[in-house]
mmCIF file of N, CA and C in Angstrom:
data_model
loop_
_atom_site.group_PDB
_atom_site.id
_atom_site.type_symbol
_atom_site.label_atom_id
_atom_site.label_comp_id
_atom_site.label_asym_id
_atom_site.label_seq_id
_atom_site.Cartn_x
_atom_site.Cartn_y
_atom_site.Cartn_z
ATOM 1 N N UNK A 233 16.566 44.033 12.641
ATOM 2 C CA UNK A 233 15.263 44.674 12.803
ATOM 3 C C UNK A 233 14.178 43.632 12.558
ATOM 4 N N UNK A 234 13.640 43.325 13.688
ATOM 5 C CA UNK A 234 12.577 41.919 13.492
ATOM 6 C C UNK A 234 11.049 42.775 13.540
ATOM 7 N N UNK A 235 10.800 43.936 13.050
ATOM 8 C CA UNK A 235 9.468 44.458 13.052
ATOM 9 C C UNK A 235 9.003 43.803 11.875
ATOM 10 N N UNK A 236 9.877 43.462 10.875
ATOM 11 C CA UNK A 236 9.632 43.311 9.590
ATOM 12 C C UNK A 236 9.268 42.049 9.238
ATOM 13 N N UNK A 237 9.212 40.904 10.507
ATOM 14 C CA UNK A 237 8.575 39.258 10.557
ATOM 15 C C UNK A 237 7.255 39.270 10.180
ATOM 16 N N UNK A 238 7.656 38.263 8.961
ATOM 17 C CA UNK A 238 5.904 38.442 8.726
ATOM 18 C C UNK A 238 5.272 37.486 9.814
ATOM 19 N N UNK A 239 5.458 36.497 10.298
ATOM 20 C CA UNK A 239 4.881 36.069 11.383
ATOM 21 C C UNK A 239 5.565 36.570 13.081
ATOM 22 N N UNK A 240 5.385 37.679 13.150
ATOM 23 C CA UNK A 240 6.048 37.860 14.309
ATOM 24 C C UNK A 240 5.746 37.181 15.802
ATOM 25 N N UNK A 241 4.796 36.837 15.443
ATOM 26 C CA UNK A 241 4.038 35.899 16.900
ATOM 27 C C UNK A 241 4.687 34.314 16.591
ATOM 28 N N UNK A 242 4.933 33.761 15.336
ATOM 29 C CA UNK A 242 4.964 32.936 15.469
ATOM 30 C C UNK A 242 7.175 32.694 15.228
ATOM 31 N N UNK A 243 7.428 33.962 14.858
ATOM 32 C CA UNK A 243 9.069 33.950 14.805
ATOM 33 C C UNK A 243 9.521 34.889 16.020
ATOM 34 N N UNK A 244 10.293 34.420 16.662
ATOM 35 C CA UNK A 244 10.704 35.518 17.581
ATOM 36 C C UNK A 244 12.437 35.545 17.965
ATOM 37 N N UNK A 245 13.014 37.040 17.591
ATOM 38 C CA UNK A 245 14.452 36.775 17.676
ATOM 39 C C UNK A 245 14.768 37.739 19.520
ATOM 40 N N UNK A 246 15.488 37.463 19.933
ATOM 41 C CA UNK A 246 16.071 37.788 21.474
ATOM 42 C C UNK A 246 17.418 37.926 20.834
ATOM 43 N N UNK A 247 18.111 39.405 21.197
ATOM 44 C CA UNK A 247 17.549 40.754 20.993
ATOM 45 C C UNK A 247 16.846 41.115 19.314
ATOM 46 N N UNK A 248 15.947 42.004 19.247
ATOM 47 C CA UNK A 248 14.901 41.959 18.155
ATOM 48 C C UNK A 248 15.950 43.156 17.179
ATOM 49 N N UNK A 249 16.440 44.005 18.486
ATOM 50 C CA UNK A 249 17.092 44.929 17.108
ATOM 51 C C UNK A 249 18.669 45.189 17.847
ATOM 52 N N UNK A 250 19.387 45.503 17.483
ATOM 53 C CA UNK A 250 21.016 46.227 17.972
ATOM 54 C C UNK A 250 21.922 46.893 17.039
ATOM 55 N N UNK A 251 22.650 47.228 17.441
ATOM 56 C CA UNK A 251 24.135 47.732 16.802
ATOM 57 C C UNK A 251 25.026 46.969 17.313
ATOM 58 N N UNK A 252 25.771 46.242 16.324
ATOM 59 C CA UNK A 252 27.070 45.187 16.146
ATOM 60 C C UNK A 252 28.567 46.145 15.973
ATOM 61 N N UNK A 253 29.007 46.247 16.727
ATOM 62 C CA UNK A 253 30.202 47.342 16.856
ATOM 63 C C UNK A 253 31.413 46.321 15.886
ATOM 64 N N UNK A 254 32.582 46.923 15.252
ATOM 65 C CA UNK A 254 33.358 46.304 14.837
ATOM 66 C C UNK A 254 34.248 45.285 15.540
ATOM 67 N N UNK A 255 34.107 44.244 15.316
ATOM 68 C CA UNK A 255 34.921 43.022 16.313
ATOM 69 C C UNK A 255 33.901 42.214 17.417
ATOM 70 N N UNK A 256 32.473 42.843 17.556
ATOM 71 C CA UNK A 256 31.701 42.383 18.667
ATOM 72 C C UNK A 256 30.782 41.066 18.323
ATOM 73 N N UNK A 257 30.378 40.224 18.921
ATOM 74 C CA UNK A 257 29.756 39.036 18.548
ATOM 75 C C UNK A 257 28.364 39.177 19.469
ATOM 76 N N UNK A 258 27.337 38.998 18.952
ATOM 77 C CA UNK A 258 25.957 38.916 19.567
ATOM 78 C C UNK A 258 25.660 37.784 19.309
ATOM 79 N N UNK A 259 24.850 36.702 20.704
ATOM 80 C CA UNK A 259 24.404 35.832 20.334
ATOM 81 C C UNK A 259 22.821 35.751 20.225
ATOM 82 N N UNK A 260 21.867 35.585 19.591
ATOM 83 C CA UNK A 260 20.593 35.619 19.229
ATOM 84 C C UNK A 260 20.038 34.482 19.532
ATOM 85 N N UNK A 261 18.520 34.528 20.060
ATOM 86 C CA UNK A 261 18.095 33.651 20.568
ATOM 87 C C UNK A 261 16.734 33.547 20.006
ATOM 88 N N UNK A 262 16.596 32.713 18.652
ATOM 89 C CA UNK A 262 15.491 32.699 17.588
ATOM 90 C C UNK A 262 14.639 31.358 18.692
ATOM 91 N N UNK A 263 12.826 31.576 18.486
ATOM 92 C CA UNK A 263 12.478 30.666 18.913
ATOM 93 C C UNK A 263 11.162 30.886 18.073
ATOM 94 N N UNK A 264 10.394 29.607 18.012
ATOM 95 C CA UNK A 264 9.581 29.103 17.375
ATOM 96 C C UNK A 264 8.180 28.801 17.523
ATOM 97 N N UNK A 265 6.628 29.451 17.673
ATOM 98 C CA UNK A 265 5.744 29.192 18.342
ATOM 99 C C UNK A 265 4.905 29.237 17.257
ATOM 100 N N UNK A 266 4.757 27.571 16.255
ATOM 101 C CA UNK A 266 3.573 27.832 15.552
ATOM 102 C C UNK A 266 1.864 28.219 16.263
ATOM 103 N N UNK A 267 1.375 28.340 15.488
ATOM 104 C CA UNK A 267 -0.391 28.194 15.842
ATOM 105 C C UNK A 267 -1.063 27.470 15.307
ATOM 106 N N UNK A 268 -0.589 26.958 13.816
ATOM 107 C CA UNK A 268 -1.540 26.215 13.266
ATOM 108 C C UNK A 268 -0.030 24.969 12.612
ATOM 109 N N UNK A 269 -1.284 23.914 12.209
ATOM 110 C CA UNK A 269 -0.287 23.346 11.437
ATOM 111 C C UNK A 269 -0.214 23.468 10.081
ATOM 112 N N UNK A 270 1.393 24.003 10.031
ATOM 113 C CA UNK A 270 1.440 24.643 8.154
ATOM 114 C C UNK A 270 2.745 24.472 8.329
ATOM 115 N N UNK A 271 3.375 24.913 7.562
ATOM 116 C CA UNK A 271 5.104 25.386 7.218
ATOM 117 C C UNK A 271 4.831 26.741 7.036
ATOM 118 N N UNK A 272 5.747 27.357 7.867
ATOM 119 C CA UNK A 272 6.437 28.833 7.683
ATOM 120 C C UNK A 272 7.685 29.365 7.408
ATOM 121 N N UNK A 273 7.703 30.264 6.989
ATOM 122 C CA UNK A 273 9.051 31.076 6.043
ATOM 123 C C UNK A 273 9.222 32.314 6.415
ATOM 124 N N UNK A 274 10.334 32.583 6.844
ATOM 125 C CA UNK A 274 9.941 34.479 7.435
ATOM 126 C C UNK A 274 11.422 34.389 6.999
ATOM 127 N N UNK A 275 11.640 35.778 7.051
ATOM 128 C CA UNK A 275 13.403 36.381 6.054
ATOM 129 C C UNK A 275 13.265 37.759 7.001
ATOM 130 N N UNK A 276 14.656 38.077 7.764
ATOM 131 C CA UNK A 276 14.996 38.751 8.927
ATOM 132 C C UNK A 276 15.905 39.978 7.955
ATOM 133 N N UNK A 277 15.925 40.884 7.559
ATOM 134 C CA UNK A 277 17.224 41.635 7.183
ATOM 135 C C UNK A 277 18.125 42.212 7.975
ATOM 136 N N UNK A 278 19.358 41.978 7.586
ATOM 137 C CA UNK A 278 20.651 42.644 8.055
ATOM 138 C C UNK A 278 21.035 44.079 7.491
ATOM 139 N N UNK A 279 21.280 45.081 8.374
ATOM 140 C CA UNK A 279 21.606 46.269 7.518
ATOM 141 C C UNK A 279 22.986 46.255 8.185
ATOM 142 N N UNK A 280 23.994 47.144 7.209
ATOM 143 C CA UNK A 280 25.510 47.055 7.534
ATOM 144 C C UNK A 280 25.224 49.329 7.077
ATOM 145 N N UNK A 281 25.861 49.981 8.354
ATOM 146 C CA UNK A 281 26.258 51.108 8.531
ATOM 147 C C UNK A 281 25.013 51.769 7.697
ATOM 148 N N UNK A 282 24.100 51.891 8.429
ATOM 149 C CA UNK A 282 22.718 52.552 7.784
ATOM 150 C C UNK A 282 22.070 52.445 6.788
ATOM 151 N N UNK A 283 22.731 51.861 6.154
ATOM 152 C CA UNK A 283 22.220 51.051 4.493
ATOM 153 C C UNK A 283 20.741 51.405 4.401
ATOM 154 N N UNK A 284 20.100 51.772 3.514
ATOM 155 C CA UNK A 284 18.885 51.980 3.356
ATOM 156 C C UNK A 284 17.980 50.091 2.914
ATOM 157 N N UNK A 285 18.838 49.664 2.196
ATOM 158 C CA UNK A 285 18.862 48.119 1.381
ATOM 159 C C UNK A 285 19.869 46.958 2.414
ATOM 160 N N UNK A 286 19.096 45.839 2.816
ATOM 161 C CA UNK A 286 19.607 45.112 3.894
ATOM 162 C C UNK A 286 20.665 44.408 3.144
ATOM 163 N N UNK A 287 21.941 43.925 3.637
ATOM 164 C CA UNK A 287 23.800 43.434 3.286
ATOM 165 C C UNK A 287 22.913 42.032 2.757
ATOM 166 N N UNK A 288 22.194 41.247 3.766
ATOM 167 C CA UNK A 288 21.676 40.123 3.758
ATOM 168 C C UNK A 288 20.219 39.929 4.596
ATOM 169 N N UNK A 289 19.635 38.540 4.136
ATOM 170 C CA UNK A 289 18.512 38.075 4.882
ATOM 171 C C UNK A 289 18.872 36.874 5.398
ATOM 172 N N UNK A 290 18.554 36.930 6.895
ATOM 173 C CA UNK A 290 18.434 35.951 7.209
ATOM 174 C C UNK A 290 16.876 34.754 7.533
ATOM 175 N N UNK A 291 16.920 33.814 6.864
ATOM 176 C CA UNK A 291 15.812 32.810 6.185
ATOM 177 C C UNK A 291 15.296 31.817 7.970
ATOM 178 N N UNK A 292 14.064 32.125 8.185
ATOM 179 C CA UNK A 292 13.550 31.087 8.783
ATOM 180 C C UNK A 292 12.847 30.118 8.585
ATOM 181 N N UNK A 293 12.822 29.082 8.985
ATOM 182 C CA UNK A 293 11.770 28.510 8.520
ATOM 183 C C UNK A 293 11.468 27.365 9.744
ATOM 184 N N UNK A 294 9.973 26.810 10.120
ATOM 185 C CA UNK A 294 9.631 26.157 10.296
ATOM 186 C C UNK A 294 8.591 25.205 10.142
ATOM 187 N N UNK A 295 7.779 24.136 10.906
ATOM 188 C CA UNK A 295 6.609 23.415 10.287
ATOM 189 C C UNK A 295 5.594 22.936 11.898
ATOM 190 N N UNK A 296 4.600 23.721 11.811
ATOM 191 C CA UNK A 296 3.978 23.334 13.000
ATOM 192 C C UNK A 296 3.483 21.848 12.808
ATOM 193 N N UNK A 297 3.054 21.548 13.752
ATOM 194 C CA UNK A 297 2.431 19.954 14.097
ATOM 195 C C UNK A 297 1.582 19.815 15.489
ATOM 196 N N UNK A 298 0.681 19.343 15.398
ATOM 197 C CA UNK A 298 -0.149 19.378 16.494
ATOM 198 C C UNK A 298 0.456 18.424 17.549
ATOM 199 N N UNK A 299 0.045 18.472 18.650
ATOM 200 C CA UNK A 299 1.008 17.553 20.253
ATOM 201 C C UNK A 299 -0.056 16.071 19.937
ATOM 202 N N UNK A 300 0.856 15.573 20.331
ATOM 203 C CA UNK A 300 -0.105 14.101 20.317
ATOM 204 C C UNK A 300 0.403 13.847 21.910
ATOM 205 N N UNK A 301 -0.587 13.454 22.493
ATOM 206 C CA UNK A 301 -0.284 12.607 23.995
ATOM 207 C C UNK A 301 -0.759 11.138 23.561
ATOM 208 N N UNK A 302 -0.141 10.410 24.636
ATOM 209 C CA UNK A 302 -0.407 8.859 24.609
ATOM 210 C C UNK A 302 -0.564 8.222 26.065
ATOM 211 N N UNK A 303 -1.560 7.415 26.243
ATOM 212 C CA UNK A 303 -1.136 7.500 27.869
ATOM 213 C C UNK A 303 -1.500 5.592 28.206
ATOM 214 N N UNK A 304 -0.717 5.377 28.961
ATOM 215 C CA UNK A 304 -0.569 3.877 29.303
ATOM 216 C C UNK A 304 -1.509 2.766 29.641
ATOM 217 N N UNK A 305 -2.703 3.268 28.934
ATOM 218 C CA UNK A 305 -3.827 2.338 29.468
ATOM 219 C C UNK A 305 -5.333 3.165 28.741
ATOM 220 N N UNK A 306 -5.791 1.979 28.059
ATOM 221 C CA UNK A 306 -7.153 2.826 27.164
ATOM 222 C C UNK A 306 -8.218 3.157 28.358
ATOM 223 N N UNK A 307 -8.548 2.507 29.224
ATOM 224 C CA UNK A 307 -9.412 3.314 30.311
ATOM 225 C C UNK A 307 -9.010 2.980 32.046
ATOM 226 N N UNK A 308 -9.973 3.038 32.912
ATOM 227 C CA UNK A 308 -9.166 3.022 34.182
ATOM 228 C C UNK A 308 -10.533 2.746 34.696
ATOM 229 N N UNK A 309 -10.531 2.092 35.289
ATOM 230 C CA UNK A 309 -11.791 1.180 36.035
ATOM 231 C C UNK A 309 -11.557 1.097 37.078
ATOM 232 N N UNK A 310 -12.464 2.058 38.187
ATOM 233 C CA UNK A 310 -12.546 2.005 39.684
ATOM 234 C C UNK A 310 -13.592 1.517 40.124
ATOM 235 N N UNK A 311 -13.111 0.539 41.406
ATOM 236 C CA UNK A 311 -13.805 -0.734 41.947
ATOM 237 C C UNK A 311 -15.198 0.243 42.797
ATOM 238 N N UNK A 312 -16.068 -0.390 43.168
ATOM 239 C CA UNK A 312 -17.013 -0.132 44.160
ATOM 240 C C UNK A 312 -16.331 0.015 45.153
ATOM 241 N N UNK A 313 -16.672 1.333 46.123
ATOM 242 C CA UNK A 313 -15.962 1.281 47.529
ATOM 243 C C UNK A 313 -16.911 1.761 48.325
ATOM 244 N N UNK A 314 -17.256 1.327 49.762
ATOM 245 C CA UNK A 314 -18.117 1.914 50.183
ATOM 246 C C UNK A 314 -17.682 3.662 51.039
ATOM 247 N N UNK A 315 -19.162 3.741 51.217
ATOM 248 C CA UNK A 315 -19.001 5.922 51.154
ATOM 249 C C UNK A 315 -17.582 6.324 52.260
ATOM 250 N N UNK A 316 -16.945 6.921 52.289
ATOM 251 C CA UNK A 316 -15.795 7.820 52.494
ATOM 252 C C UNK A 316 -14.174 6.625 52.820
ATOM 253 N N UNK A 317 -14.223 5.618 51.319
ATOM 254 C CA UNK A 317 -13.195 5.099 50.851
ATOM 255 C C UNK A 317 -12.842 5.569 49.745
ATOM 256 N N UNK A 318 -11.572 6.437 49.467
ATOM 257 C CA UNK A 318 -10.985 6.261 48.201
ATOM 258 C C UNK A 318 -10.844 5.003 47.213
ATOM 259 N N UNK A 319 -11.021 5.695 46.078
ATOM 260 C CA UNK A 319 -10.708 4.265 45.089
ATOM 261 C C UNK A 319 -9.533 4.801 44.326
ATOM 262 N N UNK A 320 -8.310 4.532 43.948
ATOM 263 C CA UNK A 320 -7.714 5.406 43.810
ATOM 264 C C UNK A 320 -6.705 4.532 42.252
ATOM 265 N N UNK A 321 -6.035 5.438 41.322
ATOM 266 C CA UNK A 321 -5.790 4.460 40.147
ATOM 267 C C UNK A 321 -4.410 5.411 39.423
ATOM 268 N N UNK A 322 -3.518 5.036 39.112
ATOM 269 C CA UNK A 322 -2.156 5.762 38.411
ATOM 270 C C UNK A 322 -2.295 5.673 36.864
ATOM 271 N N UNK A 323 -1.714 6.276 35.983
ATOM 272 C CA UNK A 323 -1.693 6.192 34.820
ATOM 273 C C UNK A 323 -0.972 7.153 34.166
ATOM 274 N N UNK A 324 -0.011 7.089 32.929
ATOM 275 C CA UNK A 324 1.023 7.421 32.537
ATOM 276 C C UNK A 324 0.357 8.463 31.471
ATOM 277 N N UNK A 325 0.661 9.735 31.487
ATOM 278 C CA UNK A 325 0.545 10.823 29.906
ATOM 279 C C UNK A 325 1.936 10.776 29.241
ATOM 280 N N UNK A 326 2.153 10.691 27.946
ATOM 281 C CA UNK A 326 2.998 10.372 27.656
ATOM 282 C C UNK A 326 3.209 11.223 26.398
ATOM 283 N N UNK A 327 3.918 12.331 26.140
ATOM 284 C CA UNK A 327 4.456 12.865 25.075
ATOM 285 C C UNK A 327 4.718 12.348 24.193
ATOM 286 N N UNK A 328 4.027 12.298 23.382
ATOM 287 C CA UNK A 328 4.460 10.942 21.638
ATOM 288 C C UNK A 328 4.475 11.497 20.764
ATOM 289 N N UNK A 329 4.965 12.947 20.415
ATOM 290 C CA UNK A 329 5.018 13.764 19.082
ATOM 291 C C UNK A 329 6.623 14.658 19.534
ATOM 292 N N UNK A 330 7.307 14.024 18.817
ATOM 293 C CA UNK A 330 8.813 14.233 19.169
ATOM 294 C C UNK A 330 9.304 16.065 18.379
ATOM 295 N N UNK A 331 7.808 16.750 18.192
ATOM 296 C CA UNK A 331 8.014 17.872 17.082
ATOM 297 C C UNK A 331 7.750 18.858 18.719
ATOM 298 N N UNK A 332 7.296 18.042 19.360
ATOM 299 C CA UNK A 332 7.633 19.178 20.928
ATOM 300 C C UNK A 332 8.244 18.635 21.733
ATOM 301 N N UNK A 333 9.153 20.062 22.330
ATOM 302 C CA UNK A 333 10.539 19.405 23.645
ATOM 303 C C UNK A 333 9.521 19.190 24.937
ATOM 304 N N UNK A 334 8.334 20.024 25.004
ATOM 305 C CA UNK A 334 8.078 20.202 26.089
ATOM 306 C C UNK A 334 6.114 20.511 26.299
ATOM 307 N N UNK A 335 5.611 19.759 26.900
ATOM 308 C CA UNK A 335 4.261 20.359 26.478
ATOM 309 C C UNK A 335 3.374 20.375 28.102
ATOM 310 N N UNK A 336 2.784 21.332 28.314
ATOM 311 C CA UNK A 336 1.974 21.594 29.982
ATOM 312 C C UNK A 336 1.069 21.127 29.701
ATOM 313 N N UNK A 337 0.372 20.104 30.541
ATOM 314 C CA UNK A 337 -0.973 18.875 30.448
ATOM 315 C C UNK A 337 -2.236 20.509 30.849
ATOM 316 N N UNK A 338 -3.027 20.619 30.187
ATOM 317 C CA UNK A 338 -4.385 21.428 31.087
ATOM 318 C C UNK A 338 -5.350 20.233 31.233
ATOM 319 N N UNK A 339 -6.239 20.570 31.995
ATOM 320 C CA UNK A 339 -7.216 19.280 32.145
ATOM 321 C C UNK A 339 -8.488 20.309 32.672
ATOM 322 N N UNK A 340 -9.747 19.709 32.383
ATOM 323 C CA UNK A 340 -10.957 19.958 32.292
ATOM 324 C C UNK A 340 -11.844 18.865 32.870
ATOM 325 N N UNK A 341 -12.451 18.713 34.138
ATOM 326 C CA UNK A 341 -13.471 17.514 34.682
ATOM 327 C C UNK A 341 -14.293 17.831 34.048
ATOM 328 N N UNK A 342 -15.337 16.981 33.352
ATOM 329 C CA UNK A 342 -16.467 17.295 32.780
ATOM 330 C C UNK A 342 -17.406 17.631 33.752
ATOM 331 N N UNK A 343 -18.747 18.391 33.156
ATOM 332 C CA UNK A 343 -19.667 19.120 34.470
ATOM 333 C C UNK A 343 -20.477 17.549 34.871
ATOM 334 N N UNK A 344 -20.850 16.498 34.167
ATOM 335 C CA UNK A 344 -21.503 15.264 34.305
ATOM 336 C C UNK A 344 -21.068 14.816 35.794
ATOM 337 N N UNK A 345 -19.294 14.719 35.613
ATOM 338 C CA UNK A 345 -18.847 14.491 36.942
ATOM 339 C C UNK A 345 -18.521 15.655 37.883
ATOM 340 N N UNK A 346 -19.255 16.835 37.959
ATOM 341 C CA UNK A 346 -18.617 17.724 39.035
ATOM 342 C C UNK A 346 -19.334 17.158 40.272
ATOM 343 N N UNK A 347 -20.432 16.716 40.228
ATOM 344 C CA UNK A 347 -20.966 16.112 41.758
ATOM 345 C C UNK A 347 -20.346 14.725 42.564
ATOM 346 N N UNK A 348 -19.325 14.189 41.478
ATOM 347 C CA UNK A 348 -18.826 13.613 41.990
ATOM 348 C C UNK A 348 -16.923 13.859 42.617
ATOM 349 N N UNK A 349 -16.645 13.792 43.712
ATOM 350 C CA UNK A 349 -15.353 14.200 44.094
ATOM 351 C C UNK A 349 -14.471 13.501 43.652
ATOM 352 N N UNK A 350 -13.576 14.257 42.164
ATOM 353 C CA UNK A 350 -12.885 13.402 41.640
ATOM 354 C C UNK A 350 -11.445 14.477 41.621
ATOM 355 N N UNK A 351 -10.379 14.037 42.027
ATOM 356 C CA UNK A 351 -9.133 15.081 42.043
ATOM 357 C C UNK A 351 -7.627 14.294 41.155
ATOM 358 N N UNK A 352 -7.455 15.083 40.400
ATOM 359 C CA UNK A 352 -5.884 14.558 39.615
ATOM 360 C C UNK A 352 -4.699 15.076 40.534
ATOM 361 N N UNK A 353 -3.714 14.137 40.878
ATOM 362 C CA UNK A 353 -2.548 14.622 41.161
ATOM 363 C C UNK A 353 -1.445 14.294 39.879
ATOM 364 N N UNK A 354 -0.873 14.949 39.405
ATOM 365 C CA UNK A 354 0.631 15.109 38.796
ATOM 366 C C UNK A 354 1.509 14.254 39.813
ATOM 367 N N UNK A 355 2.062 13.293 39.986
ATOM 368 C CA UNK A 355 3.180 13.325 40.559
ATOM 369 C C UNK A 355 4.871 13.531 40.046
ATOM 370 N N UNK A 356 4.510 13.817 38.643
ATOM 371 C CA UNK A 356 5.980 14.140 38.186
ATOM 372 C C UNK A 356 5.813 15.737 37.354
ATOM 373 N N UNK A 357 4.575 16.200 37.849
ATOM 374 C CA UNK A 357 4.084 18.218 37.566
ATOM 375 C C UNK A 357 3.456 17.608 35.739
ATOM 376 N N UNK A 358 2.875 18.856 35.757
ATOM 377 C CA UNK A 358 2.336 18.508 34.486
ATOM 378 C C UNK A 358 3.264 19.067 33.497
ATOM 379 N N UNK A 359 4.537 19.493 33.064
ATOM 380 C CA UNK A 359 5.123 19.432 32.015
ATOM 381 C C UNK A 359 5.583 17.853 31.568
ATOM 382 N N UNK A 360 4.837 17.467 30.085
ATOM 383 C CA UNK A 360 5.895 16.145 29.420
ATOM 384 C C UNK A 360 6.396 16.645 29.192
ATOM 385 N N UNK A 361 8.043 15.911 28.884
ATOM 386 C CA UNK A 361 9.342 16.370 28.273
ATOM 387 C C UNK A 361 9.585 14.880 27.089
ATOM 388 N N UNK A 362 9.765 15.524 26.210
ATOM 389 C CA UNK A 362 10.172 14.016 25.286
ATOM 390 C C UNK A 362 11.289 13.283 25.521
ATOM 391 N N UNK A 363 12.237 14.029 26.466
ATOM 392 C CA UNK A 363 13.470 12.928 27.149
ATOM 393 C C UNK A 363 12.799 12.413 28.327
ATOM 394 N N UNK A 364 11.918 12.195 29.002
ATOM 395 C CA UNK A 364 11.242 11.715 30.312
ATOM 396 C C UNK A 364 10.711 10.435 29.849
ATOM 397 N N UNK A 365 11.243 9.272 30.508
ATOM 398 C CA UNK A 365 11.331 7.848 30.195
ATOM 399 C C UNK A 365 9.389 7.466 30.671
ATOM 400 N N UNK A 366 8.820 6.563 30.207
ATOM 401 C CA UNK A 366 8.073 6.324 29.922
ATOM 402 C C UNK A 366 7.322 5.702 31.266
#
């Protein structure tokens, strides 16, 4: 019975509640979504044949950490081109906080440059993965 997470947004079990028949094995699929950075502790109870008082708890715990990106070059300097030449420049985002498997890039043009036509392509999609070579 996972109603009883004190962080339920930030603990989440797949399936949240069941009945375990005698001899049957469920596999559970606990996952982890801090919000802030802290350490958390949440305790899951087990009830055995209606028990009013849970057999056992099961103990979570984790420790958020904020994403760090890193990317292959401190700025990117595009040449003068005259009017309807691209100037065009590559550069690496790079997942450098090994406390996430997986993190989606968002991006924001500032309004300074909206008059100017400036477009990002992804060529490897915007999820980093911390196994994705550098």
């Amino acid at each position: 019975e996972t109603s009883l997470l004190e962080d339920e947004d930030v603990f989440k079990l797949i399936p949240s509640q069941g009945v375990i028949e005698g001899g049957m094995q469920v596999n559970l699929k606990a996952s982890f979504t801090p919000k802030e950075t802290k350490s958390y502790t949440t305790k899951v109870p087990i009830f055995l044949d209606n028990d009013k008082n849970p057999y056992m708890w099961l103990e979570f715990q984790g420790h958020g950490i904020q994403p760090n990106l890193k990317f292959d070059r401190r700025e990117i300097i595009l040449p003068p081109v005259p009017l309807g030449i691209e100037a065009k420049s590559t550069f690496r985002v790079i997942n450098n906080n090994f406390g996430y498997e997986n993190l989606d890039v968002k991006y924001r043009i500032s309004q300074e440059m909206g008059k100017i036509p400036i477009t990002l392509n992804f060529l490897d999609g915007k999820t980093l993965g911390v196994t994705r070579k550098e």
